[in-house]
Amino acid sequence: MSNASPEQDGGARERLQRWLPKLVLSPSCVLVLFFVYGFIAWTSYISFSDSGMMPDYTWVGLHQWSRLWTSWTWGIALHNIWVFGLLYIISCIVLGLILAILLDQRIRAEGVLRTIYLYPMALSFIVTGTAWQWFLNPGLGLEKTMHDLGWQSFSFNWLIDSNMAIYTVVIAAVWQATGFVMAMFLAGLRGIDGEMIKAAQIDGAPAWKIYARIIIPQLRPVFLSAVVVLAHLAIKSFDLIVAMTGGGPGNATAVPATFMYSYAFSRNEMGIAAASAVFMLAVIAALIIPYLYSELREPRS
Amino acid sequence: MSFLHINNVHKRFGETHVLKGIDIAIEQGDFLVLVGPSGCGKSTLLNMIAGLDSISEGELLLDGRCINDVHPSRRDIAMVFQSYALYPSMTVAGNIGFGLEMRKVPRKQRREAIDRVAKLLQIENLLDRKPGQLSGGQRQRVAMGRALVRDPQLFLFDEPLSNLDAKLRVDMRTEIKQLHQRLGTTIVYVTHDQIEAMTLASRIAVMRGGELQQLGTPQAVYDDPNNLFVAGFMGSPSMNLVKARIVEQDGLPVAQVATEASTLTLPIVRDRDALRDWRDRDVILGLRPEAITDPASANHREGNIHEAELPVALVEPTGADLYVVTTLGGTHVNARMRPGTPLRPGERTRFAFDVSRMVVFDPESERRIRDERVAEATPIGETA
Ligand SMILES: Nc1ncnc2c1ncn2[C@@H]1O[C@H](COP(=O)(O)OP(=O)(O)OP(=O)(O)O)[C@@H](O)[C@H]1O
Ligand SMILES: [Mg+2]
């Protein structure tokens, strides 16, 4: 019996060692669980409740969801996010790729140019939005400057044109993210084996064919990353739109994020807002989870 | 007119002078191997032949035509790279056929050419795979297939085997040699493996620091090196280089080498005329390990054998041979003896020196001291 106690001691220390890291980490785990997943659960519940200005826990089933999907503004918001998202993703990728290819020609001052292109990404959306709002505002920015310079007939009023306002948001968002996408492509281009390009030259491929047939197909993982990153930025593009157009003129630049905000905090329709929030979360999750899953799995295979 | 003529070619990258006037000429069907230590400019020279690097000065003639300013794709050459440089997004067949496709060869003809090459290299069953699904040796074959399919005038290989493991390397080496013999193509091949150079080449060009040290048949480079660098670079284990002094004995120059206890006198039979002028001066003797053996294995018929009893410092059996180390002129000297010779360190034994294979170098300039008349490639034994 007497020699059982040191063993027990050792066992206890071992158990402590095993549990200590978990104990230390547990407060942050609890906080994340509560503030992220807890509120996700709460919001999901609210979307099935009869909440208006204040939370109301009466279960009403899919009532808020059906109101959301029959809402005319939600339709506009969805249409806008499609237009915005597609244009944004495609323009960023095309421009980013072109810039990366140009920068990859071993030109001088590459470092400076790279920093210049990359810099907008360091700004917050709100700053970008405000700056572009000033720049495109007919009374303040580009148009006025042109008028002051003597070009009286110049007119660029997309910002206040409800048919064109969404494109101004696209321009600002593309301006901000293109440099980042370019950096991703540039890293991809730099990773390509130089001997492969030499081989293609000997094989007689002209430069554009070397890019089209050999280099760009190898950048597939970069395309995927760019699409996923840009898509979730597009869905989250709340602050940019608020700063630039506030969703207007009218509902012309309303997107799900601004829809959610206005229904939750100004129209006192918390239930519908919650339903739209849950919907956005589901879309982002559908994009990100498979991506993260494949990215994190890859090294092992 | 030679088939490939590299005429006083220079390469400068800005301030750095990488190639300092290379002169090489080879005939059709030759297998030229460029060897030399890392950074000596082998790849640069090859890239210049391929047209991937510009020529700073000099002239490059292929089949009588100056190709200095011809685009790589119009030089009628093919190149195999160290990294294989396969296109990862295309299948093996796509990789092999890409050059033909770019040259607008019709699909049917292309297919036939791909099949022919695949059969030659035994990769028919891999044609639909992507390079990522191939082993190193298979990738190597595909890279060769891509070069062979176009049937060019000149093949360039830049260290094609250096990414393979030792065994596969030997196998592929044999295969490249067979391919060369079967197809009779002209090849320029870069390696820093001197065994690869010896086994494959019909001509070897030894380079150092952007300068050509020697160009000749493998045997000539091995037996008749131009300078200390070539002597030390070619051969494994490398040539024994021993300090000695030339003195006159009975009107003939002989070399005196200090051993542990006494002085060893070796008669000089090769380059005797040139060495007369070196009386009472220090030189460096070069003797291949196989030119120092036991008296029973010495080549008494062709060689000129001089025997001496020396202490054994170390014995290194390799299975095929027994390397016996003794001390001459203050350095360890490898002698290659019959395996199974019962020797132990500290014992004395008789060493047989084949002085007809002995070469002598100037310790200052590191150049060979040789007779004017036989400055060209000398077969062994002729000078004896
Ligand atoms: N683009 C370049 N700019 C400047 N110097 C270069 C350039 N390319 C090569 N060099 C220099 O030229 C020299 C020869 O290079 P090269 O690649 O031909 O060597 P190598 O003989 O092929 O060596 P290795 O056996 O390591 O492949 C090196 O000293 C290298 O630093
Ligand atoms: Mg090299």
XYZ file of C-alpha atoms and ligand atoms in Angstrom:
717
model
C 0.000 0.000 0.000
C 2.826 2.390 0.934
C 4.376 2.384 -2.554
C 1.053 3.163 -4.196
C 1.111 6.825 -3.193
C 4.105 8.022 -5.327
C 2.403 6.419 -8.306
C -0.755 8.277 -7.491
C 1.281 11.456 -7.148
C 2.829 10.935 -10.558
C -0.584 10.235 -12.005
C -1.983 13.439 -10.542
C 0.878 15.527 -11.902
C 0.459 13.936 -15.288
C -3.241 14.642 -15.222
C -2.560 18.257 -14.212
C -0.065 18.610 -17.066
C -2.605 17.244 -19.447
C -5.350 19.553 -18.230
C -3.363 22.725 -17.609
C -3.292 24.004 -21.204
C -6.995 23.348 -21.494
C -7.663 25.182 -18.242
C -5.625 28.183 -19.381
C -7.351 28.327 -22.733
C -10.835 27.728 -21.453
C -11.783 31.354 -20.569
C -11.165 32.510 -24.127
C -12.971 29.440 -25.375
C -15.941 30.316 -23.236
C -15.896 33.911 -24.466
C -15.773 32.846 -28.104
C -18.465 30.279 -27.554
C -20.696 32.845 -25.932
C -20.104 35.947 -28.022
C -19.754 34.305 -31.421
C -21.629 31.045 -31.438
C -24.001 32.109 -28.668
C -25.117 35.145 -30.594
C -25.319 33.190 -33.832
C -27.719 30.859 -32.054
C -29.598 33.807 -30.552
C -29.921 35.556 -33.910
C -31.094 32.351 -35.516
C -33.743 32.017 -32.833
C -34.825 35.653 -33.275
C -35.338 34.994 -36.987
C -38.073 32.517 -36.012
C -39.612 34.856 -33.421
C -42.072 37.693 -33.503
C -39.422 40.348 -32.698
C -40.000 43.926 -33.747
C -38.257 46.848 -32.119
C -37.341 44.719 -29.093
C -36.597 40.986 -28.964
C -39.783 39.009 -28.475
C -39.350 35.305 -27.958
C -42.730 34.194 -29.325
C -42.114 31.442 -31.836
C -43.711 32.260 -35.192
C -42.007 29.648 -37.353
C -41.055 30.735 -40.847
C -43.182 33.877 -40.748
C -40.228 36.327 -40.755
C -38.465 34.321 -43.451
C -41.440 34.454 -45.768
C -41.774 38.178 -45.127
C -38.102 38.557 -45.980
C -38.405 36.697 -49.269
C -41.538 38.582 -50.320
C -39.957 41.923 -49.452
C -39.368 44.126 -52.455
C -36.306 45.837 -50.902
C -34.707 42.454 -50.174
C -35.117 41.611 -53.837
C -33.288 44.784 -54.782
C -30.593 44.084 -52.210
C -30.054 40.588 -53.584
C -29.964 41.853 -57.150
C -27.477 44.539 -56.163
C -25.186 42.160 -54.354
C -25.135 39.936 -57.442
C -24.248 42.811 -59.728
C -21.772 44.234 -57.268
C -20.210 40.886 -56.346
C -19.788 39.632 -59.891
C -18.362 42.875 -61.231
C -16.168 43.291 -58.188
C -14.715 39.786 -58.282
C -14.211 39.700 -62.037
C -12.699 43.194 -62.263
C -10.363 42.624 -59.331
C -9.136 39.335 -60.750
C -8.703 40.597 -64.303
C -7.003 43.841 -63.261
C -4.966 42.149 -60.538
C -3.736 39.510 -62.965
C -2.842 42.069 -65.626
C -0.967 44.224 -63.122
C 0.846 41.186 -61.752
C 1.894 40.076 -65.229
C 3.129 43.574 -66.043
C 5.030 43.818 -62.777
C 6.517 40.382 -63.365
C 8.442 41.624 -66.414
C 11.325 42.518 -64.077
C 10.745 46.217 -64.489
C 12.544 48.875 -62.516
C 10.976 50.422 -59.410
C 8.941 47.281 -58.932
C 9.103 47.541 -55.164
C 7.689 51.064 -55.182
C 4.898 50.189 -57.603
C 3.989 47.100 -55.617
C 3.638 49.162 -52.471
C 1.569 51.797 -54.267
C -0.838 49.191 -55.610
C -1.021 47.366 -52.329
C -1.535 50.457 -50.219
C -5.328 50.882 -50.627
C -5.798 47.543 -48.879
C -4.327 49.114 -45.753
C -7.206 51.597 -45.627
C -10.443 50.705 -43.925
C -13.559 50.482 -46.053
C -14.975 53.519 -44.354
C -12.000 55.663 -45.407
C -12.126 54.325 -48.953
C -15.844 54.968 -49.103
C -15.577 58.506 -47.786
C -12.677 59.371 -50.087
C -14.456 58.071 -53.168
C -17.650 59.742 -52.075
C -15.825 63.083 -52.106
C -14.042 62.308 -55.330
C -17.153 61.300 -57.263
C -19.491 63.835 -55.677
C -20.450 66.137 -58.572
C -20.380 69.218 -56.335
C -16.982 68.477 -54.787
C -14.739 66.159 -56.710
C -13.901 65.172 -60.228
C -16.741 66.949 -61.964
C -16.178 70.220 -60.163
C -12.436 70.083 -60.789
C -13.050 69.585 -64.481
C -15.480 72.469 -64.502
C -12.984 74.653 -62.664
C -10.345 73.706 -65.205
C -12.637 75.000 -67.892
C -14.240 71.794 -69.188
C -17.798 72.989 -68.585
C -19.583 70.174 -70.429
C -17.906 67.446 -68.342
C -20.396 65.476 -66.364
C -19.929 62.465 -64.141
C -22.834 62.039 -61.790
C -23.085 58.274 -61.388
C -22.984 58.667 -57.627
C -26.402 60.316 -57.591
C -27.838 58.420 -60.563
C -29.877 55.521 -59.192
C -29.134 53.381 -62.270
C -25.395 53.911 -62.044
C -24.701 54.386 -58.330
C -23.943 50.689 -57.779
C -21.097 50.948 -60.298
C -19.426 53.715 -58.330
C -19.362 51.369 -55.380
C -17.812 48.732 -57.631
C -15.139 51.218 -58.745
C -14.209 52.095 -55.168
C -14.178 48.480 -54.030
C -12.098 47.397 -57.028
C -9.663 50.233 -56.399
C -9.198 48.986 -52.888
C -8.805 45.255 -53.482
C -7.022 45.064 -56.847
C -3.578 45.614 -55.336
C -4.135 42.808 -52.911
C -5.247 40.426 -55.654
C -2.235 41.561 -57.687
C 0.062 40.666 -54.811
C -1.494 37.211 -54.630
C -0.982 36.659 -58.348
C 2.523 38.069 -58.237
C 3.469 35.597 -55.527
C 2.004 32.852 -57.699
C 3.911 34.011 -60.761
C 7.152 34.183 -58.819
C 6.675 30.598 -57.743
C 6.701 29.354 -61.328
C 9.836 27.537 -62.413
C 11.859 29.710 -64.793
C 13.141 26.665 -66.659
C 9.570 25.870 -67.641
C 9.294 29.190 -69.406
C 12.622 28.606 -71.120
C 11.377 25.215 -72.241
C 8.248 26.815 -73.669
C 10.351 29.389 -75.526
C 12.388 26.619 -77.111
C 9.136 24.838 -77.919
C 8.260 27.953 -79.893
C 5.381 29.345 -77.843
C 4.839 33.112 -78.123
C 4.648 35.056 -74.858
C 0.854 35.244 -74.707
C 0.572 31.506 -75.268
C 3.112 30.843 -72.532
C 0.817 32.765 -70.194
C -2.413 31.293 -71.473
C -1.359 27.667 -71.713
C 1.345 27.219 -69.121
C 1.449 29.921 -66.477
C -2.177 30.856 -65.849
C -3.361 27.238 -65.541
C -0.808 26.850 -62.782
C -2.310 29.767 -60.879
C -5.569 27.898 -60.273
C -5.143 27.807 -56.494
C -4.572 31.580 -56.533
C -7.784 32.105 -58.513
C -9.665 30.025 -55.987
C -8.236 31.935 -53.033
C -8.937 35.257 -54.724
C -12.561 34.338 -55.454
C -13.206 33.173 -51.913
C -11.559 36.196 -50.311
C -13.301 38.647 -52.645
C -16.682 36.947 -52.392
C -16.787 37.200 -48.656
C -15.506 40.785 -48.794
C -18.341 41.561 -51.218
C -20.975 40.159 -48.900
C -19.470 41.983 -45.948
C -19.194 45.266 -47.906
C -21.391 47.166 -45.478
C -19.173 50.061 -44.392
C -18.057 50.976 -47.896
C -21.631 51.376 -49.063
C -22.730 53.211 -45.942
C -19.865 55.672 -46.333
C -20.326 56.187 -50.059
C -24.018 56.117 -50.772
C -25.770 55.061 -47.600
C -27.616 52.516 -49.742
C -29.092 55.255 -51.897
C -30.115 57.071 -53.939
C -33.345 55.447 -52.809
C -32.591 51.750 -52.582
C -30.283 51.854 -55.581
C -27.244 50.581 -53.711
C -28.932 48.604 -50.983
C -27.267 45.267 -50.332
C -28.180 42.577 -47.790
C -25.859 44.098 -45.193
C -27.419 47.564 -45.382
C -30.865 45.948 -45.594
C -30.182 44.088 -42.376
C -28.919 47.196 -40.653
C -31.819 49.388 -41.645
C -34.447 46.762 -40.762
C -32.842 46.070 -37.395
C -32.135 49.585 -36.241
C -34.315 52.031 -38.118
C -37.373 50.092 -39.239
C -37.749 48.126 -36.010
C -38.145 44.810 -37.814
C -35.654 42.761 -35.835
C -37.144 39.453 -36.978
C -36.663 40.110 -40.680
C -33.222 41.590 -40.020
C -32.250 38.448 -38.110
C -33.483 36.246 -40.943
C -31.423 38.222 -43.469
C -28.361 38.050 -41.202
C -28.692 34.286 -40.860
C -29.058 34.020 -44.610
C -25.838 35.983 -45.209
C -24.010 33.881 -42.659
C -25.161 30.734 -44.434
C -23.919 32.005 -47.793
C -20.520 32.996 -46.403
C -20.233 29.708 -44.553
C -21.043 27.833 -47.741
C -18.159 29.669 -49.418
C -15.584 29.611 -46.679
C -16.004 26.268 -44.974
C -15.244 24.067 -47.996
C -12.325 26.358 -48.826
C -10.807 26.265 -45.344
C -11.423 22.553 -45.202
C -9.511 21.910 -48.406
C -6.754 24.404 -47.515
C -6.150 22.980 -44.061
C -6.317 19.413 -45.245
C -3.933 19.823 -48.133
C -0.554 19.576 -46.350
C -1.419 16.162 -45.012
C -2.287 14.549 -48.326
C 33.718 23.084 -91.088
C 32.658 21.676 -87.778
C 29.024 21.130 -86.893
C 28.855 23.281 -83.778
C 31.451 25.973 -83.502
C 31.658 28.138 -80.391
C 34.018 30.858 -81.495
C 35.628 33.029 -78.802
C 32.349 33.456 -76.933
C 32.125 35.871 -74.016
C 29.325 36.494 -71.552
C 29.000 39.457 -69.258
C 26.246 40.064 -66.756
C 26.788 43.771 -66.194
C 30.189 44.017 -64.567
C 30.761 40.294 -64.010
C 32.614 38.543 -66.773
C 31.178 35.043 -66.639
C 32.571 33.466 -69.821
C 35.970 34.657 -70.949
C 36.399 33.553 -74.514
C 35.307 29.964 -75.013
C 36.464 28.134 -78.145
C 34.933 24.745 -78.800
C 34.260 22.933 -82.059
C 32.535 19.574 -82.371
C 31.479 17.354 -85.254
C 28.075 15.934 -86.092
C 27.294 12.959 -83.845
C 29.643 14.113 -81.117
C 28.675 13.903 -77.471
C 30.247 16.958 -75.872
C 30.209 17.071 -72.084
C 30.847 20.349 -70.289
C 32.234 19.739 -66.818
C 33.545 22.005 -64.153
C 32.889 23.116 -60.606
C 29.708 24.952 -59.640
C 29.485 28.483 -60.982
C 32.056 28.025 -63.738
C 29.570 28.994 -66.429
C 28.412 25.662 -67.853
C 24.707 26.468 -67.736
C 25.379 29.937 -69.063
C 27.195 28.526 -72.086
C 24.409 26.015 -72.676
C 21.752 28.708 -72.385
C 23.657 30.756 -74.929
C 23.713 27.841 -77.348
C 19.970 27.490 -76.781
C 19.413 31.195 -77.330
C 18.019 31.777 -73.841
C 20.917 34.074 -72.932
C 22.373 36.641 -75.295
C 25.962 36.437 -76.501
C 28.053 39.388 -75.310
C 30.880 38.774 -77.739
C 31.926 36.075 -80.159
C 30.100 33.863 -82.581
C 28.026 30.726 -82.472
C 27.847 28.614 -85.632
C 25.535 25.645 -86.046
C 26.023 23.681 -89.230
C 27.820 26.618 -90.805
C 25.057 29.104 -89.958
C 25.598 31.916 -87.491
C 22.839 31.591 -84.882
C 23.809 34.482 -82.597
C 20.532 36.298 -83.216
C 18.231 33.412 -84.077
C 15.256 32.899 -81.745
C 15.509 29.739 -79.597
C 12.581 28.129 -81.377
C 14.234 28.543 -84.775
C 17.651 27.169 -83.886
C 16.571 23.571 -84.396
C 17.683 22.558 -80.938
C 15.974 20.868 -78.013
C 16.862 21.138 -74.373
C 16.371 18.954 -71.313
C 16.451 20.857 -68.045
C 17.666 19.913 -64.609
C 14.211 20.469 -63.107
C 12.667 18.709 -66.171
C 10.477 21.817 -66.572
C 7.401 19.790 -67.527
C 4.166 21.736 -67.930
C 2.121 20.600 -64.918
C -1.276 21.421 -66.381
C -0.804 19.245 -69.472
C -0.763 15.485 -69.810
C 2.416 13.665 -70.739
C 1.239 13.498 -74.346
C 0.457 17.222 -74.242
C 3.907 17.948 -72.881
C 5.666 15.931 -75.541
C 3.501 17.339 -78.308
C 3.544 20.990 -77.231
C 6.503 21.948 -79.395
C 4.903 20.333 -82.445
C 1.592 21.993 -81.661
C 3.288 25.403 -81.529
C 4.823 24.605 -84.908
C 1.329 23.869 -86.248
C 1.944 20.201 -86.990
C -1.435 18.565 -87.770
C -2.983 16.574 -84.954
C -2.640 13.188 -86.645
C 1.051 13.588 -87.408
C 1.596 14.895 -83.920
C -0.040 11.845 -82.427
C 2.168 9.572 -84.510
C 5.320 11.406 -83.436
C 4.277 11.246 -79.773
C 3.583 7.521 -80.031
C 6.913 6.883 -81.720
C 8.852 8.684 -78.997
C 6.772 7.152 -76.211
C 7.606 3.732 -77.562
C 11.284 4.585 -77.800
C 11.348 5.689 -74.172
C 8.866 3.057 -72.936
C 6.384 5.537 -71.549
C 3.374 4.519 -73.690
C 1.292 3.729 -70.616
C 1.923 7.148 -69.066
C 0.714 9.325 -71.927
C -2.565 10.356 -70.280
C -1.101 11.157 -66.882
C -0.161 14.544 -65.539
C 3.492 15.183 -64.565
C 2.474 15.359 -60.908
C 1.552 11.702 -61.033
C 4.961 10.537 -62.249
C 8.092 9.394 -60.449
C 11.392 11.216 -60.890
C 12.689 8.739 -63.437
C 9.461 8.863 -65.426
C 9.531 12.663 -65.482
C 13.079 12.487 -66.744
C 11.903 10.266 -69.600
C 9.077 12.614 -70.476
C 11.522 15.528 -70.539
C 13.701 13.562 -72.945
C 10.660 12.670 -75.000
C 9.811 16.318 -75.360
C 13.309 16.912 -76.737
C 13.375 13.858 -78.990
C 9.972 14.298 -80.610
C 11.038 17.237 -82.738
C 14.073 15.459 -84.093
C 16.334 18.517 -83.800
C 19.888 18.948 -85.016
C 21.299 19.483 -81.568
C 20.326 18.319 -78.093
C 21.221 20.264 -74.990
C 21.116 18.640 -71.554
C 21.630 20.673 -68.378
C 22.431 18.291 -65.543
C 19.509 16.061 -66.469
C 20.306 13.338 -63.953
C 21.231 15.336 -60.888
C 17.755 15.055 -59.348
C 17.685 11.265 -59.518
C 18.855 8.830 -56.861
C 22.194 7.110 -57.369
C 20.900 3.873 -58.870
C 18.431 5.454 -61.269
C 21.145 7.840 -62.313
C 23.379 5.005 -63.449
C 20.477 3.376 -65.320
C 19.494 6.584 -67.069
C 23.105 7.285 -67.912
C 23.307 3.978 -69.728
C 20.044 4.726 -71.481
C 21.188 8.136 -72.664
C 24.353 6.575 -74.000
C 22.394 3.886 -75.855
C 20.029 6.502 -77.234
C 22.938 8.535 -78.506
C 24.501 5.509 -80.169
C 21.190 4.449 -81.717
C 20.104 7.847 -83.006
C 23.524 9.317 -83.736
C 22.417 12.742 -82.523
C 24.740 15.557 -81.570
C 24.561 16.357 -77.873
C 25.940 19.016 -75.567
C 25.594 17.821 -72.021
C 26.341 19.699 -68.797
C 27.237 17.910 -65.602
C 29.522 18.351 -62.663
C 29.746 14.632 -62.147
C 33.022 13.599 -63.715
C 32.031 9.925 -63.912
C 29.040 10.906 -66.039
C 31.408 12.956 -68.154
C 33.865 10.098 -68.656
C 31.245 7.478 -69.492
C 29.085 9.533 -71.851
C 31.367 11.906 -73.676
C 33.067 11.602 -76.998
C 34.639 14.956 -76.141
C 34.992 16.593 -72.767
C 35.364 20.300 -72.177
C 36.676 21.051 -68.697
C 35.840 24.563 -67.572
C 36.875 26.675 -64.633
C 35.930 30.240 -63.793
C 34.574 30.947 -67.264
C 37.627 29.628 -69.046
C 38.105 26.448 -71.003
C 40.838 24.384 -69.367
C 40.956 21.499 -71.790
C 38.973 20.035 -74.661
C 39.605 16.490 -75.746
C 38.495 12.885 -75.709
C 37.774 11.499 -72.234
C 40.925 9.411 -72.396
C 43.079 12.371 -73.385
C 41.660 14.534 -70.632
C 42.206 11.709 -68.163
C 45.701 10.642 -69.169
C 47.107 13.831 -70.520
C 45.730 16.737 -68.484
C 46.697 20.263 -69.459
C 47.083 21.525 -65.931
C 46.795 20.727 -62.250
C 43.106 21.679 -62.168
C 42.095 19.207 -64.868
C 44.312 16.550 -63.302
C 42.700 16.983 -59.918
C 39.146 17.394 -61.215
C 38.878 14.322 -63.431
C 38.998 10.844 -61.909
C 37.869 9.360 -58.647
C 39.801 8.783 -56.468
C 41.654 11.716 -57.885
C 45.172 11.833 -59.250
C 47.998 11.814 -56.715
C 49.855 15.108 -56.856
C 53.268 14.893 -55.256
C 56.008 17.485 -54.725
C 59.296 16.438 -56.348
C 62.569 17.777 -57.661
C 64.065 17.178 -61.063
C 67.744 16.268 -61.043
C 70.075 14.913 -63.716
C 71.338 11.370 -63.432
C 73.549 9.800 -66.127
C 72.602 12.626 -68.481
C 68.845 12.023 -68.069
C 66.334 13.921 -65.940
C 64.851 11.999 -63.012
C 62.378 13.010 -60.333
C 63.337 12.794 -56.684
C 60.551 12.414 -54.160
C 60.982 12.523 -50.398
C 59.574 9.485 -48.609
C 59.362 9.092 -44.839
C 62.893 7.847 -44.425
C 64.735 8.337 -47.669
C 64.452 9.654 -51.194
C 62.690 7.860 -54.018
C 64.095 8.366 -57.480
C 61.675 7.914 -60.370
C 62.991 7.842 -63.941
C 61.306 10.181 -66.381
C 60.222 8.717 -69.683
C 57.462 11.087 -70.723
C 58.067 14.693 -71.771
C 61.747 14.080 -71.209
C 62.926 16.847 -73.516
C 60.883 19.525 -71.818
C 61.977 18.349 -68.393
C 65.670 18.622 -69.216
C 65.235 22.368 -68.726
C 63.800 21.796 -65.262
C 67.003 20.431 -63.761
C 67.323 21.245 -60.025
C 63.876 22.788 -59.876
C 60.771 21.804 -57.936
C 57.820 20.310 -59.801
C 54.609 18.460 -59.048
C 54.256 14.873 -60.210
C 50.859 13.503 -61.158
C 50.255 9.787 -60.832
C 46.847 8.116 -61.091
C 46.152 5.603 -58.284
C 46.051 2.802 -60.875
C 49.589 3.746 -62.000
C 50.882 2.753 -58.564
C 50.210 -0.917 -57.790
C 51.763 -4.062 -56.437
C 54.463 -5.564 -58.680
C 52.263 -8.544 -59.639
C 49.408 -6.396 -61.027
C 51.671 -3.875 -62.767
C 51.432 -3.613 -66.529
C 54.958 -4.734 -67.445
C 54.154 -5.153 -71.130
C 52.980 -1.616 -71.997
C 54.142 0.343 -68.993
C 57.539 1.264 -67.731
C 57.608 -0.077 -64.213
C 59.812 1.188 -61.441
C 59.603 -0.606 -58.111
C 60.308 0.672 -54.616
C 59.722 -0.550 -51.078
C 57.692 1.896 -49.000
C 55.852 1.853 -45.688
C 52.093 1.388 -45.668
C 50.216 4.168 -43.872
C 46.633 3.016 -44.370
C 44.691 0.268 -46.144
C 41.237 0.940 -47.642
C 39.499 -2.054 -49.180
C 36.554 -1.161 -51.477
C 35.731 -4.698 -52.561
C 36.811 -4.367 -56.159
C 40.150 -2.818 -55.254
C 42.424 -2.300 -52.335
C 43.648 1.259 -51.930
C 46.959 1.380 -50.099
C 48.085 4.744 -48.782
C 51.712 5.697 -48.364
C 53.427 9.042 -47.852
C 55.349 10.639 -50.685
C 56.642 14.200 -50.750
C 54.752 14.961 -47.565
C 51.293 13.997 -48.851
C 49.240 10.829 -48.750
C 49.339 8.879 -51.986
C 46.720 6.345 -53.060
C 47.906 3.176 -54.724
C 45.453 0.746 -56.273
C 46.365 -2.845 -55.527
C 44.892 -6.287 -56.033
C 42.204 -6.971 -53.399
C 43.225 -9.568 -50.845
C 46.845 -8.447 -50.726
C 47.674 -9.085 -47.041
C 48.870 -5.700 -45.836
C 48.734 -3.918 -42.530
C 49.534 -0.312 -41.647
C 53.147 0.059 -40.568
C 54.388 -2.794 -42.771
C 56.630 -2.176 -45.739
C 55.704 -3.456 -49.158
C 56.853 -3.110 -52.740
C 55.063 -0.497 -54.833
C 55.280 -0.582 -58.625
C 55.232 2.859 -60.279
C 54.241 3.001 -63.934
C 56.374 5.998 -64.810
C 55.180 5.984 -68.422
C 51.889 7.413 -67.105
C 53.507 10.003 -64.884
C 52.769 13.648 -65.740
C 54.681 16.652 -64.450
C 53.375 20.120 -63.606
C 54.901 23.502 -63.026
C 54.026 24.363 -59.401
C 53.868 28.093 -60.138
C 51.748 28.331 -63.263
C 50.093 24.945 -62.520
C 50.558 24.090 -66.189
C 51.709 20.776 -67.556
C 55.341 20.493 -68.524
C 55.226 18.634 -71.810
C 57.169 18.165 -75.005
C 56.152 20.422 -77.835
C 55.795 17.566 -80.332
C 53.241 15.601 -78.384
C 51.142 18.491 -77.174
C 48.121 16.951 -78.977
C 46.273 14.033 -77.419
C 48.862 11.385 -76.672
C 47.969 7.709 -76.475
C 49.466 6.047 -73.432
C 52.738 4.234 -73.874
C 53.728 6.046 -77.054
C 56.183 8.255 -75.233
C 57.783 5.301 -73.410
N 21.572 36.514 -64.556
C 22.799 36.559 -64.002
N 23.301 37.714 -63.532
C 24.519 37.770 -62.971
N 25.325 36.712 -62.820
C 24.893 35.525 -63.259
C 23.603 35.379 -63.862
N 23.435 34.080 -64.195
C 24.559 33.446 -63.810
N 25.435 34.307 -63.252
C 26.778 33.980 -62.733
O 27.461 33.311 -63.733
C 28.270 32.293 -63.187
C 28.037 31.011 -63.940
O 26.747 30.545 -63.679
P 26.223 29.180 -64.276
O 24.809 29.021 -63.866
O 26.511 29.119 -65.708
O 27.125 28.135 -63.483
P 27.178 26.561 -63.654
O 28.522 26.218 -64.143
O 26.009 26.081 -64.439
O 27.061 26.100 -62.154
P 26.222 24.873 -61.536
O 27.077 23.684 -61.671
O 26.077 25.293 -60.108
O 24.922 24.782 -62.250
C 27.954 32.214 -61.712
O 29.007 32.795 -61.015
C 26.706 33.023 -61.573
O 26.710 33.698 -60.341
Mg 24.178 24.991 -63.976
